[in-house]
Amino acid sequence: MNRKTRIIFRADGNSRIGLGHVTRSLALVHMLRRDFECVFAIQSPDQALQERIREVCDGIIVLPPAEPDADRFVHELDAYVSEEEIVVLDGYTFGTAYQQNIKTRGAALVCIDDIHAYTFVSDAVINQAGGVSSELYKTAPYTRLLLGPHYALLRPAFLRAAKATRTVPEGELCVLVCMGGADPDNHTLQALETLQAIPAVKQIEVVVGSAYTHLHELKQHLKDQPQAKLHRDLSAESLRRLMARCRAAVTSASGISYEYAAVGGLLFVKQTADNQAGMHEFLTTTGIAQDYSNLSKALHQGINEEVFETQLTTQRQYFDGKSPERLLALFRGLSLAINLKLREAIPADLHLLFDWANDPEVRRHSFNSEPIPLENHTRWFQAKLDNPDAILYLAEIDGKPAAHIRFDINGSTATISYLIAADFRGNGLGHTVLLKGIQQLLQDRPDVQLVEGLVQQDHKASVRSFEKAGFAYGNANPAHPTAFRFVWQPISRV
């Protein structure tokens, strides 16, 4: 890419709702910041949170408070979003209407979600919780679902930890307590009191965040408790080092549980909010963690090396530290899609289209698989350029030819044909080429009432592209009875 594509991350966080959405969004920023310009949009952040965001982002957009049901909330990013941006939403107030508004502005859209409570029209949904079925989601045809810990939104320190060798910490049993950055119901103090009643536990490391509002009460409790040490608002690396010293941890069933599982050790999780139900079930049913109710019994005898190693082996199966590579591939594909521009084909494109048409992969999926002689192609190409009912577009990304799409118009019906250049295949561009091609066609030929395409049944990538672009299956074409016929009616979609 000639320039970095801008990504606008939209999430909120404070002492009332916690900092989970901001934390995992910033974890994604860490994964993408070298390849993209990352800007964070947030409502009324306090100074400490602003500083935390500025440490990793290229910029911050401070938005005024707005209730989720207010019309201006849906439009709060209008001044910042165009067809050249990618937007990432993380929060439970960014419902279908909010998403649709962003999509109508031409931007690519990714949602980070864990409750599947409404229909998604985003290009992708990331849900790092395990055990989530795609059937739980209602989405647009083109929406890609990235589900499970292979897409874990871990900060760099914990991604490195997931790839590192982990041994049993030496010394007496030390247990970490971290119930998230805010913990409005003070589960931290409850867990601390439980651990202090277990004789085998000799040291307790208590971690709270900047949004924790029970600090005075907690400090009062710790005054005469020398075995417990309080840590506040730790950096990711400091927290990782602290976790590495602890054979066990007590956490909420949230992002912090994933971070400890990436480091490795005996983990006990407590569901502290409704939206943690899925993650809690996944962690406890897979054996990555145990339910908090088992804490006293499990730690009564301490933790031996065999128990520790068994737990670690299970955790390493799910957390491999490679989620950045997987997520970067998604965003690179989206960047290619939003930078894809169409222009009309010109005579100078003759040899380029000739080479593309004779690509072995293209010929294999064509209705006539024989190679095309240059003489035949030249006559065909000139005839198409001279025919007002043949519309040829070339798709370019940063000036480099990436795809070709053609429409042959008969009356009010346009028959579509397209191909992706070899260098750009595998990036999920097919449905983008189809949609942008149709959009341009309707501008140039508003008389078109129906668009159709014929696809060989074994050409799975092309079939999926038509499906994702919103085409419906139509009646078979008599000339090609074994091919799928896809139809798209512009007027019915206005």
Coordinates of C-alpha atoms in Angstrom, one line a residue, residues 42-414:
I42 CA -14.3 7.5 22.9
Q43 CA -16.9 9.4 24.8
S44 CA -15.6 11.6 27.6
P45 CA -12.5 9.7 28.8
D46 CA -10.8 10.7 32.0
Q47 CA -7.2 12.0 31.8
A48 CA -5.6 8.7 32.8
L49 CA -7.5 6.8 30.1
Q50 CA -6.6 9.4 27.5
E51 CA -3.0 9.0 28.3
R52 CA -3.2 5.3 28.1
I53 CA -4.8 5.5 24.6
R54 CA -2.3 8.1 23.4
E55 CA 0.6 5.7 24.3
V56 CA -0.4 3.3 21.5
C57 CA -2.7 5.2 19.1
D58 CA -1.8 7.8 16.5
G59 CA -4.6 10.0 17.6
I60 CA -7.7 10.2 19.8
I61 CA -11.2 11.5 19.0
V62 CA -13.0 12.7 22.2
L63 CA -16.7 12.4 21.6
P64 CA -19.3 14.3 23.7
P65 CA -21.7 12.1 25.8
A66 CA -24.7 10.8 23.9
E67 CA -27.3 8.2 24.9
P68 CA -27.5 5.1 22.7
D69 CA -31.1 5.8 21.8
A70 CA -30.3 9.3 20.6
D71 CA -30.2 10.0 16.9
R72 CA -27.0 11.9 17.2
F73 CA -25.3 8.8 18.8
V74 CA -25.9 6.8 15.5
H75 CA -24.3 9.6 13.6
E76 CA -21.5 10.6 16.0
L77 CA -18.7 9.4 13.7
D78 CA -20.1 10.9 10.5
A79 CA -17.6 13.7 10.4
Y80 CA -14.7 11.2 10.6
V81 CA -15.8 8.3 8.5
S82 CA -15.5 7.9 4.7
E83 CA -15.1 5.1 2.2
E84 CA -11.3 5.2 2.9
E85 CA -11.5 4.1 6.6
I86 CA -11.9 0.9 8.5
V87 CA -14.0 1.2 11.7
V88 CA -13.8 -1.2 14.6
L89 CA -16.7 -1.1 17.1
D90 CA -16.4 -2.7 20.6
G91 CA -19.4 -2.3 22.8
Y92 CA -23.0 -3.3 23.4
T93 CA -24.6 -0.1 22.2
F94 CA -23.4 -0.3 18.6
G95 CA -26.4 -2.1 17.2
T96 CA -27.6 -2.7 13.7
A97 CA -28.6 0.9 13.0
Y98 CA -25.2 2.3 14.1
Q99 CA -23.5 -0.3 11.9
Q100 CA -25.7 0.5 8.9
N101 CA -24.9 4.2 9.2
I102 CA -21.2 3.4 8.9
K103 CA -21.6 1.0 6.0
T104 CA -23.7 3.6 4.1
R105 CA -20.6 5.9 4.3
G106 CA -18.6 3.2 2.4
A107 CA -16.3 2.3 5.2
A108 CA -15.2 -1.2 6.0
L109 CA -16.5 -2.3 9.4
V110 CA -15.4 -4.8 12.1
C111 CA -17.3 -5.5 15.3
I112 CA -15.8 -7.0 18.4
D113 CA -18.6 -8.9 20.2
D114 CA -19.3 -11.5 22.8
I115 CA -23.1 -11.4 23.2
H116 CA -24.5 -11.8 19.7
A117 CA -27.6 -9.7 20.7
Y118 CA -28.5 -8.1 17.4
T119 CA -28.0 -8.4 13.6
F120 CA -24.6 -7.6 12.3
V121 CA -24.0 -5.9 9.0
S122 CA -20.2 -5.5 9.5
D123 CA -17.7 -7.1 7.2
A124 CA -16.4 -9.2 10.1
V125 CA -17.2 -10.1 13.7
I126 CA -14.4 -11.0 16.1
N127 CA -15.5 -13.0 19.2
Q128 CA -12.6 -14.4 21.1
A129 CA -14.8 -16.5 23.4
G130 CA -14.5 -20.2 22.7
G131 CA -17.4 -22.6 22.2
V132 CA -19.4 -20.0 20.2
S133 CA -21.4 -21.4 17.3
S134 CA -21.8 -19.4 14.1
E135 CA -25.5 -20.3 14.3
L136 CA -25.9 -17.9 17.2
Y137 CA -25.3 -14.9 14.9
K138 CA -27.6 -13.1 12.5
T139 CA -25.5 -11.4 9.9
A140 CA -25.4 -9.9 6.5
P141 CA -24.4 -12.5 3.8
Y142 CA -20.9 -11.0 3.5
T143 CA -20.1 -11.0 7.2
R144 CA -17.1 -13.1 8.2
L145 CA -17.1 -14.6 11.7
L146 CA -13.8 -15.0 13.5
L147 CA -14.6 -17.0 16.6
G148 CA -12.6 -18.5 19.4
P149 CA -9.2 -18.1 21.1
H150 CA -7.3 -18.3 17.9
Y151 CA -8.4 -14.7 17.5
A152 CA -7.6 -13.8 21.1
L153 CA -7.1 -10.0 21.6
L154 CA -4.1 -10.3 23.8
R155 CA -1.6 -7.6 24.5
P156 CA 2.0 -8.1 23.2
A157 CA 3.4 -9.2 26.5
F158 CA 0.9 -12.0 26.7
L159 CA 1.3 -13.0 23.1
R160 CA 5.0 -13.5 23.8
A161 CA 4.2 -15.4 27.0
A162 CA 2.0 -17.9 25.1
K163 CA 5.0 -18.8 22.9
A164 CA 7.5 -19.0 25.8
T165 CA 8.5 -22.0 27.9
R166 CA 6.7 -22.0 31.2
T167 CA 8.0 -23.7 34.4
V168 CA 6.5 -24.1 37.8
P169 CA 7.3 -20.9 39.9
E170 CA 9.6 -21.7 42.8
G171 CA 8.9 -21.0 46.4
E172 CA 5.7 -21.0 48.4
L173 CA 2.3 -20.9 46.9
C174 CA 1.6 -17.4 45.5
V175 CA -1.8 -16.6 44.0
L176 CA -2.8 -13.6 41.8
V177 CA -6.2 -11.9 42.2
C178 CA -7.4 -9.7 39.4
M179 CA -11.1 -9.1 38.7
G180 CA -10.7 -6.5 35.9
G181 CA -9.8 -2.9 35.8
A182 CA -13.0 -1.6 37.3
D183 CA -14.6 -4.4 39.4
P184 CA -17.6 -2.2 40.4
D185 CA -19.1 -4.9 42.7
N186 CA -15.7 -5.5 44.5
H187 CA -15.3 -9.2 43.8
T188 CA -11.6 -8.5 44.5
L189 CA -12.2 -8.1 48.2
Q190 CA -14.3 -11.3 48.3
A191 CA -11.7 -13.3 46.6
L192 CA -9.0 -11.9 48.8
E193 CA -10.9 -12.9 52.0
T194 CA -11.4 -16.5 50.6
L195 CA -7.7 -16.9 49.8
Q196 CA -6.7 -15.6 53.2
A197 CA -8.6 -18.5 54.8
I198 CA -6.6 -21.1 52.9
P199 CA -3.5 -22.1 54.9
A200 CA -1.6 -23.3 51.8
V201 CA -1.7 -19.8 50.3
K202 CA 1.4 -18.0 51.5
Q203 CA 1.4 -14.9 49.3
I204 CA -1.4 -13.0 47.4
E205 CA -0.8 -10.5 44.7
V206 CA -3.8 -8.2 44.3
V207 CA -4.2 -6.2 41.0
V208 CA -6.8 -3.4 40.4
G209 CA -7.1 -0.9 37.6
S210 CA -7.4 2.9 37.5
A211 CA -11.2 2.7 37.3
Y212 CA -11.5 0.6 40.6
T213 CA -13.7 2.6 43.0
H214 CA -13.2 0.6 46.2
L215 CA -9.6 1.4 46.7
H216 CA -10.0 2.9 50.2
E217 CA -11.9 -0.1 51.5
L218 CA -9.4 -2.5 50.0
K219 CA -6.4 -0.6 51.5
Q220 CA -8.1 -0.6 54.9
H221 CA -8.5 -4.4 54.7
L222 CA -4.9 -4.9 53.7
K223 CA -3.4 -2.8 56.5
D224 CA -2.7 -5.8 58.8
Q225 CA -2.3 -8.4 56.0
P226 CA 1.4 -8.8 55.3
Q227 CA 0.9 -11.8 53.0
A228 CA -1.1 -9.7 50.5
K229 CA 0.4 -7.0 48.3
L230 CA -1.6 -4.4 46.3
H231 CA -0.8 -3.4 42.7
R232 CA -2.7 -0.7 40.8
D233 CA -2.9 0.0 37.1
L234 CA 0.1 -2.1 36.1
S235 CA 1.5 -2.0 32.6
A236 CA 1.1 -5.2 30.5
E237 CA 4.7 -6.2 31.0
S238 CA 4.6 -5.7 34.8
L239 CA 1.4 -7.7 35.0
R240 CA 2.9 -10.5 32.9
R241 CA 5.9 -10.7 35.2
L242 CA 3.7 -10.8 38.2
M243 CA 1.6 -13.6 36.7
A244 CA 4.7 -15.5 36.0
R245 CA 5.5 -15.6 39.7
C246 CA 2.1 -17.0 40.6
R247 CA 1.2 -20.7 40.3
A248 CA -2.5 -19.8 40.4
A249 CA -4.8 -16.9 39.7
V250 CA -8.3 -15.9 40.5
T251 CA -9.9 -13.7 37.8
S252 CA -13.1 -12.7 36.3
A253 CA -14.2 -14.6 33.2
S254 CA -13.0 -11.8 31.0
G255 CA -10.0 -10.7 29.0
I256 CA -7.8 -11.0 32.1
S257 CA -8.5 -14.7 32.3
Y258 CA -7.2 -15.1 28.8
E259 CA -4.0 -13.2 29.7
Y260 CA -3.3 -15.5 32.6
A261 CA -4.1 -18.6 30.6
A262 CA -1.6 -17.3 28.0
V263 CA 1.1 -17.1 30.7
G264 CA 0.0 -20.4 32.2
G265 CA -1.0 -21.8 35.6
L266 CA -3.9 -23.0 37.7
L267 CA -6.8 -20.6 36.9
F268 CA -10.0 -20.0 38.8
V269 CA -12.6 -17.9 37.1
K270 CA -15.7 -16.1 38.4
Q271 CA -18.5 -14.7 36.3
T272 CA -18.9 -11.1 37.5
A273 CA -21.1 -9.8 34.7
D274 CA -23.9 -11.2 32.5
N275 CA -21.8 -10.8 29.3
Q276 CA -19.2 -13.2 30.8
A277 CA -21.5 -16.3 30.7
G278 CA -20.2 -17.7 27.4
M279 CA -16.5 -17.2 28.3
H280 CA -17.0 -18.7 31.8
E281 CA -18.6 -21.8 30.3
F282 CA -15.9 -22.2 27.7
L283 CA -13.0 -21.8 30.1
T284 CA -14.5 -24.3 32.7
T285 CA -15.8 -26.9 30.2
T286 CA -12.5 -27.1 28.3
G287 CA -10.3 -27.4 31.4
I288 CA -8.5 -24.1 30.7
A289 CA -9.8 -23.0 34.1
Q290 CA -11.9 -24.1 37.1
D291 CA -14.9 -22.5 38.5
Y292 CA -14.3 -20.1 41.4
S293 CA -16.3 -22.4 43.7
N294 CA -13.5 -25.0 43.5
L295 CA -10.9 -22.5 44.8
S296 CA -10.7 -23.6 48.5
K297 CA -10.8 -27.3 47.8
A298 CA -8.2 -27.2 44.9
L299 CA -5.7 -25.0 46.8
H300 CA -6.0 -26.8 50.2
Q301 CA -3.1 -29.1 49.5
G302 CA -1.1 -26.7 47.4
I303 CA -0.2 -27.1 43.7
N304 CA 2.3 -29.8 42.7
E305 CA 4.3 -29.9 39.5
E306 CA 2.1 -32.6 37.8
V307 CA -1.1 -30.6 38.4
F308 CA 0.6 -27.4 37.1
E309 CA 1.9 -29.1 34.0
T310 CA -1.4 -30.7 33.1
Q311 CA -3.1 -27.3 33.4
L312 CA -0.4 -25.7 31.2
T313 CA -0.7 -28.3 28.5
T314 CA -4.4 -27.7 28.2
Q315 CA -4.0 -23.9 28.0
R316 CA -1.3 -24.1 25.4
Q317 CA -3.7 -26.0 23.1
Y318 CA -5.9 -22.9 22.9
F319 CA -3.4 -20.0 23.2
D320 CA -0.6 -20.2 20.7
G321 CA 0.3 -16.5 20.4
K322 CA -0.5 -16.4 16.7
S323 CA -3.7 -14.4 16.7
P324 CA -1.9 -11.2 15.4
E325 CA -1.1 -13.0 12.2
R326 CA -4.6 -14.1 11.7
L327 CA -6.2 -10.8 12.5
L328 CA -3.6 -8.8 10.4
A329 CA -4.6 -10.9 7.4
L330 CA -8.3 -9.9 7.9
F331 CA -7.4 -6.2 8.1
R332 CA -5.1 -6.3 5.1
G333 CA -7.9 -7.8 3.1
L334 CA -10.3 -5.1 4.2
S335 CA -7.7 -2.4 3.3
L336 CA -7.3 -3.9 -0.2
A337 CA -11.1 -3.8 -0.6
I338 CA -11.6 -0.2 0.5
N339 CA -8.7 0.9 -1.7
L340 CA -10.1 -0.9 -4.8
K341 CA -11.2 1.6 -7.4
L342 CA -12.9 1.0 -10.8
R343 CA -12.2 2.5 -14.2
E344 CA -13.4 1.7 -17.7
A345 CA -11.2 -0.6 -19.7
I346 CA -9.2 1.0 -22.5
P347 CA -7.4 -0.3 -25.6
A348 CA -4.1 -0.4 -23.7
D349 CA -5.5 -3.1 -21.4
L350 CA -5.6 -5.6 -24.3
H351 CA -2.5 -7.7 -23.3
L352 CA -3.2 -7.5 -19.6
L353 CA -6.7 -9.0 -20.0
F354 CA -5.3 -11.5 -22.5
D355 CA -2.8 -12.7 -19.8
W356 CA -5.4 -12.8 -17.2
A357 CA -7.9 -14.7 -19.4
N358 CA -5.2 -17.4 -20.1
D359 CA -4.3 -17.9 -16.5
P360 CA -4.6 -21.7 -15.9
E361 CA -6.8 -21.1 -12.8
V362 CA -9.2 -18.8 -14.9
R363 CA -9.4 -21.3 -17.8
R364 CA -10.1 -24.2 -15.4
H365 CA -13.2 -22.5 -14.1
S366 CA -14.4 -21.2 -17.5
F367 CA -17.2 -22.8 -19.5
N368 CA -14.6 -23.2 -22.3
S369 CA -11.4 -24.3 -20.7
E370 CA -9.3 -24.1 -23.9
P371 CA -6.5 -21.5 -24.1
I372 CA -7.5 -18.3 -26.0
P373 CA -5.3 -17.3 -29.0
L374 CA -4.2 -13.7 -29.1
E375 CA -5.9 -13.1 -32.4
N376 CA -9.3 -14.3 -31.1
H377 CA -8.9 -12.2 -27.9
T378 CA -8.0 -9.1 -29.9
R379 CA -11.2 -9.4 -32.0
W380 CA -13.3 -10.1 -29.0
F381 CA -11.8 -7.2 -26.9
Q382 CA -12.3 -4.6 -29.7
A383 CA -15.8 -5.8 -30.3
K384 CA -16.6 -5.3 -26.6
L385 CA -15.1 -1.8 -26.6
D386 CA -17.2 -0.9 -29.6
N387 CA -20.4 -2.3 -28.2
P388 CA -22.4 0.2 -26.0
D389 CA -24.1 -2.8 -24.3
A390 CA -20.8 -4.3 -23.1
I391 CA -19.4 -2.5 -20.0
L392 CA -15.9 -3.4 -19.0
Y393 CA -14.2 -2.2 -15.8
L394 CA -10.7 -2.7 -14.5
A395 CA -10.3 -2.7 -10.7
E396 CA -7.1 -1.2 -9.3
I397 CA -5.6 -1.0 -5.9
D398 CA -3.1 1.8 -5.4
G399 CA -2.8 2.0 -9.2
K400 CA -2.0 -1.7 -9.6
P401 CA -4.5 -3.8 -11.7
A402 CA -6.3 -6.3 -9.4
A403 CA -9.4 -7.5 -11.1
H404 CA -11.7 -7.3 -14.1
I405 CA -15.5 -7.2 -14.2
R406 CA -17.7 -7.2 -17.3
F407 CA -21.4 -6.7 -17.9
D408 CA -23.1 -7.8 -21.1
I409 CA -26.5 -6.0 -21.3
N410 CA -29.5 -7.5 -23.0
G411 CA -32.6 -5.3 -22.6
S412 CA -32.8 -4.6 -18.9
T413 CA -30.7 -7.6 -17.8
A414 CA -26.9 -7.5 -17.3

